[in-house]
mmCIF file of C-alpha atoms in Angstrom:
data_model
loop_
_atom_site.group_PDB
_atom_site.id
_atom_site.type_symbol
_atom_site.label_atom_id
_atom_site.label_comp_id
_atom_site.label_asym_id
_atom_site.label_seq_id
_atom_site.Cartn_x
_atom_site.Cartn_y
_atom_site.Cartn_z
ATOM 1 C CA MET A 5 -52.275 89.223 -82.515
ATOM 2 C CA ALA A 6 -52.552 85.872 -84.238
ATOM 3 C CA ALA A 7 -50.067 87.009 -86.783
ATOM 4 C CA ASN A 8 -47.587 87.969 -84.221
ATOM 5 C CA LEU A 9 -47.973 84.465 -82.565
ATOM 6 C CA ARG A 10 -47.396 82.717 -85.875
ATOM 7 C CA SER A 11 -44.255 84.768 -86.543
ATOM 8 C CA LEU A 12 -42.872 84.002 -83.065
ATOM 9 C CA ARG A 13 -43.388 80.303 -83.608
ATOM 10 C CA HIS A 14 -41.656 80.525 -87.001
ATOM 11 C CA ILE A 15 -38.662 82.276 -85.310
ATOM 12 C CA ASP A 16 -38.610 79.637 -82.628
ATOM 13 C CA ARG A 17 -38.551 76.798 -85.042
ATOM 14 C CA CYS A 18 -35.858 78.376 -87.197
ATOM 15 C CA SER A 19 -33.516 79.480 -84.300
ATOM 16 C CA ARG A 20 -31.033 76.705 -84.182
ATOM 17 C CA ILE A 21 -27.691 76.666 -82.350
ATOM 18 C CA PRO A 22 -24.771 74.445 -83.501
ATOM 19 C CA SER A 23 -23.445 71.948 -80.954
ATOM 20 C CA GLN A 24 -21.157 68.914 -80.900
ATOM 21 C CA ARG A 25 -24.260 66.623 -81.301
ATOM 22 C CA GLY A 26 -25.748 68.632 -84.184
ATOM 23 C CA TRP A 27 -28.363 71.398 -84.022
ATOM 24 C CA VAL A 28 -30.234 72.295 -80.904
ATOM 25 C CA THR A 29 -33.317 74.412 -81.041
ATOM 26 C CA GLY A 30 -33.047 77.588 -79.009
ATOM 27 C CA ARG A 31 -36.289 76.755 -77.114
ATOM 28 C CA ARG A 32 -34.722 73.621 -75.591
ATOM 29 C CA PHE A 33 -31.282 75.135 -75.261
ATOM 30 C CA PHE A 34 -32.474 78.014 -73.146
ATOM 31 C CA SER A 35 -35.333 76.313 -71.208
ATOM 32 C CA ASP A 36 -35.289 74.736 -67.733
ATOM 33 C CA GLU A 37 -36.517 71.403 -68.908
ATOM 34 C CA VAL A 38 -34.797 68.385 -67.233
ATOM 35 C CA PRO A 39 -32.801 66.247 -69.619
ATOM 36 C CA LYS A 40 -34.151 62.796 -70.252
ATOM 37 C CA HIS A 41 -31.205 60.945 -68.616
ATOM 38 C CA ILE A 42 -32.097 62.598 -65.185
ATOM 39 C CA GLY A 43 -35.084 60.993 -63.478
ATOM 40 C CA PHE A 44 -36.111 64.152 -61.527
ATOM 41 C CA ALA A 45 -35.053 67.750 -61.037
ATOM 42 C CA PRO A 46 -32.260 67.889 -58.387
ATOM 43 C CA ARG A 47 -34.193 70.589 -56.333
ATOM 44 C CA PHE A 48 -34.240 68.711 -53.001
ATOM 45 C CA PHE A 49 -31.719 66.769 -50.962
ATOM 46 C CA ASP A 50 -31.654 63.045 -52.117
ATOM 47 C CA PHE A 51 -31.515 61.242 -48.762
ATOM 48 C CA LYS A 52 -31.878 57.804 -50.306
ATOM 49 C CA ALA A 53 -28.853 58.403 -52.528
ATOM 50 C CA PHE A 54 -26.977 59.825 -49.535
ATOM 51 C CA ARG A 55 -27.593 56.717 -47.385
ATOM 52 C CA LYS A 56 -26.543 54.479 -50.199
ATOM 53 C CA ALA A 57 -23.293 56.401 -50.790
ATOM 54 C CA LEU A 58 -22.602 56.455 -46.995
ATOM 55 C CA LYS A 59 -23.201 52.698 -46.742
ATOM 56 C CA GLU A 60 -20.877 51.969 -49.694
ATOM 57 C CA LYS A 61 -18.259 54.247 -48.103
ATOM 58 C CA LYS A 62 -18.470 52.416 -44.777
ATOM 59 C CA GLU A 63 -18.170 49.060 -46.505
ATOM 60 C CA SER A 64 -15.154 50.112 -48.470
ATOM 61 C CA LEU A 65 -13.443 51.443 -45.297
ATOM 62 C CA SER A 66 -14.215 48.335 -43.333
ATOM 63 C CA GLU A 67 -13.014 46.175 -46.198
ATOM 64 C CA ALA A 68 -9.831 48.213 -46.406
ATOM 65 C CA GLU A 69 -9.247 47.792 -42.670
ATOM 66 C CA LEU A 70 -9.695 43.987 -42.824
ATOM 67 C CA ARG A 71 -7.367 43.898 -45.824
ATOM 68 C CA GLU A 72 -4.616 45.643 -43.830
ATOM 69 C CA VAL A 73 -5.172 43.225 -40.847
ATOM 70 C CA ARG A 74 -4.944 40.246 -43.065
ATOM 71 C CA ARG A 75 -1.810 41.615 -44.756
ATOM 72 C CA GLU A 76 -0.151 42.370 -41.412
ATOM 73 C CA TYR A 77 -0.695 38.857 -39.996
ATOM 74 C CA ALA A 78 -0.130 36.996 -43.293
ATOM 75 C CA LEU A 79 1.859 33.825 -43.039
ATOM 76 C CA PRO A 80 5.324 33.791 -44.768
ATOM 77 C CA PRO A 81 5.799 31.716 -47.871
ATOM 78 C CA PRO A 82 7.348 28.205 -47.673
ATOM 79 C CA GLU A 83 11.087 28.327 -47.982
ATOM 80 C CA GLY A 84 12.022 29.144 -51.575
ATOM 81 C CA TRP A 85 8.505 29.808 -52.746
ATOM 82 C CA THR A 86 7.206 32.747 -54.780
ATOM 83 C CA ILE A 87 3.672 33.669 -55.896
ATOM 84 C CA GLN A 88 4.238 31.772 -59.125
ATOM 85 C CA ASN A 89 5.455 28.667 -57.260
ATOM 86 C CA PHE A 90 2.292 28.733 -55.158
ATOM 87 C CA LEU A 91 0.159 28.920 -58.337
ATOM 88 C CA GLU A 92 2.080 26.106 -59.980
ATOM 89 C CA HIS A 93 1.822 23.772 -56.921
ATOM 90 C CA MET A 94 -1.904 24.336 -56.759
ATOM 91 C CA LYS A 95 -2.120 23.570 -60.512
ATOM 92 C CA PHE A 96 -3.662 26.889 -61.359
ATOM 93 C CA GLY A 97 -3.342 26.372 -65.184
ATOM 94 C CA ASP A 98 -2.884 28.898 -67.934
ATOM 95 C CA GLY A 99 -2.135 32.460 -66.994
ATOM 96 C CA ALA A 100 -0.292 31.689 -63.720
ATOM 97 C CA GLU A 101 2.622 33.935 -64.674
ATOM 98 C CA ASP A 102 0.181 36.829 -65.605
ATOM 99 C CA VAL A 103 -1.528 36.590 -62.217
ATOM 100 C CA ALA A 104 1.745 36.481 -60.425
ATOM 101 C CA ASN A 105 2.963 39.652 -61.990
ATOM 102 C CA LEU A 106 -0.174 41.509 -60.747
ATOM 103 C CA PHE A 107 1.197 41.369 -57.193
ATOM 104 C CA GLU A 108 4.291 43.228 -55.975
ATOM 105 C CA HIS A 109 4.510 41.550 -52.534
ATOM 106 C CA TRP A 110 3.618 38.076 -51.184
ATOM 107 C CA LYS A 111 1.438 39.680 -48.507
ATOM 108 C CA ASP A 112 -0.692 41.306 -51.039
ATOM 109 C CA PHE A 113 -1.370 38.003 -52.724
ATOM 110 C CA ILE A 114 -1.854 35.698 -49.741
ATOM 111 C CA SER A 115 -4.126 38.188 -47.925
ATOM 112 C CA MET A 116 -6.742 38.337 -50.705
ATOM 113 C CA SER A 117 -10.429 37.988 -49.821
ATOM 114 C CA PRO A 118 -12.946 36.323 -52.215
ATOM 115 C CA ARG A 119 -14.015 39.759 -53.433
ATOM 116 C CA ASP A 120 -10.380 40.622 -54.324
ATOM 117 C CA ILE A 121 -10.040 37.374 -56.149
ATOM 118 C CA MET A 122 -13.177 38.354 -58.208
ATOM 119 C CA ARG A 123 -11.430 41.479 -59.407
ATOM 120 C CA ILE A 124 -8.503 39.521 -61.064
ATOM 121 C CA PRO A 125 -8.991 39.793 -64.851
ATOM 122 C CA ASP A 126 -8.830 37.142 -67.498
ATOM 123 C CA ILE A 127 -9.194 33.978 -65.301
ATOM 124 C CA THR A 128 -11.879 31.399 -65.418
ATOM 125 C CA ALA A 129 -14.479 30.661 -62.596
ATOM 126 C CA GLU A 130 -12.722 27.344 -61.844
ATOM 127 C CA GLN A 131 -9.395 29.180 -61.293
ATOM 128 C CA ARG A 132 -11.050 31.610 -58.950
ATOM 129 C CA ARG A 133 -12.593 28.786 -56.816
ATOM 130 C CA LYS A 134 -9.250 26.960 -56.696
ATOM 131 C CA LEU A 135 -7.440 30.150 -55.800
ATOM 132 C CA ASP A 136 -9.861 30.982 -52.973
ATOM 133 C CA LYS A 137 -9.693 27.280 -51.715
ATOM 134 C CA TYR A 138 -5.860 27.078 -51.548
ATOM 135 C CA ILE A 139 -5.288 30.532 -50.040
ATOM 136 C CA THR A 140 -7.777 29.583 -47.233
ATOM 137 C CA LEU A 141 -6.123 26.301 -46.692
ATOM 138 C CA PHE A 142 -2.676 28.007 -46.577
ATOM 139 C CA ASN A 143 -3.721 30.635 -44.062
ATOM 140 C CA HIS A 144 -5.049 27.867 -41.771
ATOM 141 C CA GLY A 145 -1.944 25.890 -41.999
ATOM 142 C CA LEU A 146 -3.460 23.008 -43.865
ATOM 143 C CA TRP A 147 -1.575 23.374 -47.157
ATOM 144 C CA PRO A 148 1.045 22.527 -48.310
ATOM 145 C CA ARG A 149 1.151 19.360 -46.157
ATOM 146 C CA VAL A 150 4.184 18.814 -44.144
ATOM 147 C CA SER A 151 6.081 15.627 -43.426
ATOM 148 C CA ALA A 152 5.114 13.374 -40.575
ATOM 149 C CA ASP A 153 8.342 14.323 -38.589
ATOM 150 C CA ILE A 154 7.593 18.021 -38.839
ATOM 151 C CA PHE A 155 3.931 17.540 -37.859
ATOM 152 C CA LYS A 156 4.952 15.415 -34.790
ATOM 153 C CA GLU A 157 7.546 18.108 -33.868
ATOM 154 C CA ARG A 158 4.902 20.831 -33.879
ATOM 155 C CA PHE A 159 2.400 18.929 -31.607
ATOM 156 C CA ASN A 160 4.553 16.831 -29.450
ATOM 157 C CA GLY A 161 5.339 19.545 -26.913
ATOM 158 C CA SER A 162 4.868 18.980 -23.137
ATOM 159 C CA LEU A 163 4.039 21.518 -20.417
ATOM 160 C CA ALA A 164 6.761 22.355 -17.931
ATOM 161 C CA PHE A 165 4.737 21.678 -14.708
ATOM 162 C CA GLU A 166 2.432 19.008 -16.024
ATOM 163 C CA GLY A 167 1.765 16.339 -13.328
ATOM 164 C CA LYS A 168 3.919 18.087 -10.712
ATOM 165 C CA PRO A 169 2.506 18.757 -7.173
ATOM 166 C CA TRP A 170 1.276 22.313 -6.378
ATOM 167 C CA THR A 171 3.392 24.575 -4.311
ATOM 168 C CA PRO A 172 2.523 27.703 -2.340
ATOM 169 C CA GLN A 173 4.172 29.715 -5.057
ATOM 170 C CA ASP A 174 1.998 28.082 -7.619
ATOM 171 C CA ASP A 175 -1.108 28.690 -5.667
ATOM 172 C CA GLN A 176 -0.210 32.432 -5.276
ATOM 173 C CA ARG A 177 0.414 32.641 -9.001
ATOM 174 C CA LEU A 178 -2.968 31.078 -9.800
ATOM 175 C CA LEU A 179 -4.744 33.511 -7.483
ATOM 176 C CA GLU A 180 -3.145 36.405 -9.217
ATOM 177 C CA LEU A 181 -4.133 35.160 -12.686
ATOM 178 C CA VAL A 182 -7.804 34.644 -11.722
ATOM 179 C CA LYS A 183 -8.209 38.236 -10.600
ATOM 180 C CA PRO A 184 -10.300 40.827 -12.704
ATOM 181 C CA GLY A 185 -8.735 42.441 -15.732
ATOM 182 C CA GLU A 186 -8.232 45.765 -14.076
ATOM 183 C CA GLU A 187 -5.957 43.958 -11.438
ATOM 184 C CA GLY A 188 -3.868 42.197 -14.110
ATOM 185 C CA GLY A 189 -5.712 38.795 -14.276
ATOM 186 C CA TYR A 190 -7.851 37.009 -16.783
ATOM 187 C CA ASP A 191 -11.181 37.444 -14.748
ATOM 188 C CA VAL A 192 -12.695 33.914 -14.326
ATOM 189 C CA ASN A 193 -16.164 35.456 -14.144
ATOM 190 C CA PHE A 194 -15.950 36.648 -17.675
ATOM 191 C CA GLY A 195 -15.930 34.044 -20.427
ATOM 192 C CA ASP A 196 -13.733 30.952 -20.362
ATOM 193 C CA PRO A 197 -10.170 32.041 -19.602
ATOM 194 C CA TRP A 198 -8.855 28.616 -18.484
ATOM 195 C CA LEU A 199 -6.978 27.891 -21.576
ATOM 196 C CA TYR A 200 -4.830 31.090 -21.155
ATOM 197 C CA ILE A 201 -4.454 30.514 -17.380
ATOM 198 C CA SER A 202 -3.313 26.904 -17.999
ATOM 199 C CA TRP A 203 -0.667 28.070 -20.464
ATOM 200 C CA GLU A 204 0.504 30.667 -17.993
ATOM 201 C CA MET A 205 0.830 27.980 -15.285
ATOM 202 C CA GLN A 206 2.221 25.469 -17.728
ATOM 203 C CA ARG A 207 -0.227 22.774 -16.566
ATOM 204 C CA ARG A 208 -3.341 21.041 -17.940
ATOM 205 C CA GLU A 209 -6.612 22.957 -18.038
ATOM 206 C CA ASP A 210 -8.432 20.585 -15.856
ATOM 207 C CA ASP A 211 -5.688 20.493 -13.269
ATOM 208 C CA VAL A 212 -5.712 24.323 -12.982
ATOM 209 C CA GLN A 213 -9.531 24.610 -12.850
ATOM 210 C CA GLN A 214 -9.750 21.867 -10.200
ATOM 211 C CA ARG A 215 -7.076 23.612 -8.148
ATOM 212 C CA TYR A 216 -9.032 26.901 -8.364
ATOM 213 C CA VAL A 217 -12.168 25.080 -7.064
ATOM 214 C CA GLU A 218 -10.243 23.856 -4.067
ATOM 215 C CA LEU A 219 -8.626 27.131 -3.256
ATOM 216 C CA VAL A 220 -11.477 29.577 -3.925
ATOM 217 C CA VAL A 221 -14.814 28.042 -4.704
ATOM 218 C CA LYS A 222 -15.064 25.529 -1.824
ATOM 219 C CA GLN A 223 -13.744 27.997 0.712
ATOM 220 C CA ARG A 224 -16.234 30.661 -0.374
ATOM 221 C CA GLU A 225 -19.159 28.211 -0.212
ATOM 222 C CA ARG A 226 -18.142 27.009 3.277
ATOM 223 C CA LYS A 227 -18.377 30.579 4.516
ATOM 224 C CA THR A 228 -21.885 31.081 3.323
ATOM 225 C CA GLN A 229 -25.280 29.572 4.209
ATOM 226 C CA HIS A 230 -27.706 28.083 1.783
ATOM 227 C CA GLU A 231 -31.281 26.976 1.741
ATOM 228 C CA PHE A 232 -31.882 23.304 1.595
ATOM 229 C CA ALA A 233 -32.778 22.374 -1.988
ATOM 230 C CA ILE A 234 -33.412 19.145 -3.948
ATOM 231 C CA THR A 235 -33.341 19.023 -7.706
ATOM 232 C CA LYS A 236 -35.000 16.272 -9.660
ATOM 233 C CA ALA A 237 -33.991 15.183 -13.170
ATOM 234 C CA SER A 238 -36.314 12.771 -14.887
ATOM 235 C CA ARG A 239 -36.414 13.944 -18.544
ATOM 236 C CA PRO A 240 -36.625 10.849 -20.890
ATOM 237 C CA LEU A 241 -33.715 10.244 -23.153
ATOM 238 C CA HIS A 242 -34.889 10.017 -26.744
ATOM 239 C CA MET A 243 -32.686 7.298 -28.102
ATOM 240 C CA HIS A 244 -34.674 6.330 -31.090
ATOM 241 C CA ARG A 245 -37.957 7.284 -32.697
ATOM 242 C CA SER A 246 -39.553 4.080 -31.477
ATOM 243 C CA PHE A 247 -37.548 3.394 -28.372
ATOM 244 C CA ARG A 248 -37.242 5.485 -25.177
ATOM 245 C CA ILE A 249 -35.386 5.007 -21.929
ATOM 246 C CA ILE A 250 -36.850 6.704 -18.958
ATOM 247 C CA PRO A 251 -34.060 6.920 -16.343
ATOM 248 C CA ALA A 252 -34.573 6.638 -12.670
ATOM 249 C CA ASP A 253 -35.292 9.850 -10.696
ATOM 250 C CA LEU A 254 -32.063 11.549 -9.785
ATOM 251 C CA TYR A 255 -32.019 13.517 -6.533
ATOM 252 C CA ILE A 256 -29.024 15.792 -5.900
ATOM 253 C CA VAL A 257 -28.590 16.846 -2.280
ATOM 254 C CA PRO A 258 -25.768 19.123 -1.508
ATOM 255 C CA SER A 259 -23.380 18.110 1.208
ATOM 256 C CA GLU A 260 -23.599 20.060 4.493
ATOM 257 C CA GLU A 261 -19.749 20.134 4.545
ATOM 258 C CA ASN A 262 -19.459 22.280 1.414
ATOM 259 C CA PHE A 263 -22.895 23.911 1.581
ATOM 260 C CA PRO A 264 -23.855 24.669 5.198
ATOM 261 C CA LEU A 265 -27.567 25.130 5.706
ATOM 262 C CA ALA A 266 -29.056 28.399 6.992
ATOM 263 C CA GLU A 267 -31.132 28.370 10.006
ATOM 264 C CA ASN A 268 -34.890 28.154 9.642
ATOM 265 C CA HIS A 269 -36.611 31.327 10.854
ATOM 266 C CA PHE A 270 -39.970 30.784 9.121
ATOM 267 C CA GLU A 271 -42.939 32.087 11.091
ATOM 268 C CA LEU A 272 -46.522 31.778 9.868
ATOM 269 C CA PRO A 273 -48.373 35.085 9.877
ATOM 270 C CA ASN A 274 -51.086 35.326 12.485
ATOM 271 C CA ALA A 275 -53.743 35.725 9.823
ATOM 272 C CA PHE A 276 -52.973 32.172 8.520
ATOM 273 C CA GLN A 277 -52.785 30.521 11.899
ATOM 274 C CA LYS A 278 -56.350 29.409 11.810
ATOM 275 C CA TYR A 279 -55.830 27.588 8.592
ATOM 276 C CA ARG A 280 -52.870 25.546 9.804
ATOM 277 C CA GLN A 281 -53.274 21.829 10.345
ATOM 278 C CA ASP A 282 -50.685 20.399 12.822
ATOM 279 C CA ASP A 283 -50.760 16.949 11.425
ATOM 280 C CA ILE A 284 -49.621 18.258 8.050
ATOM 281 C CA PHE A 285 -47.400 21.215 8.739
#
């Protein structure tokens, strides 16, 4: 028996199979041993690796979607400018022509994110920072700087009905714009829509909001009844670490004209009648 085992070991050591990497013993070639470059046998579903791959896939899809949005709404180049002109005006330095040749369209260049800029090969860290800076400034309309005349022309507009008296047609239009969204309005109870309403009305935002208070808010409050309430504000104003101003107590009493008071129907329960003191309450 021992002789047979020795002979089998000898055959096992001598049985070698040629491969691209040299000679591989038959025992390792035909066994189920896991190679060294694999951490564990892939016998079960790797949920951790699946979650990681799923996260990377979602991030790539989200990034691609944002890239398409930026590309669709990218600003056009200044008149006569190309990608290389952009790089020259921002003083990109060496390699400007090579970087410009990487992009086929202007929108592909100007819609780059910081992650896209990091993928550009053969440029320095300083060039990446400058490219990110000037692309951001351009997309926000802050570079290149325009002349004073053009700047004044952009922001010197006036509203068509600014300062004019309100007409019944204007009031009707305002009431339509403040309706909920399903009725075609901007819904004043959701967020702050006064900027959009004022543009639709071609009036100042404060003027439109004050008109809404006169037409809707005051009329609504006059039709309801309120409990009498007094609010007190006496919080000290911290002006300096060693100096405080304690303001006088401020009492705010709503006017009965705009906030009519409800009738008092308070009745003390019979169980508490014996505790009542007429000189107090």
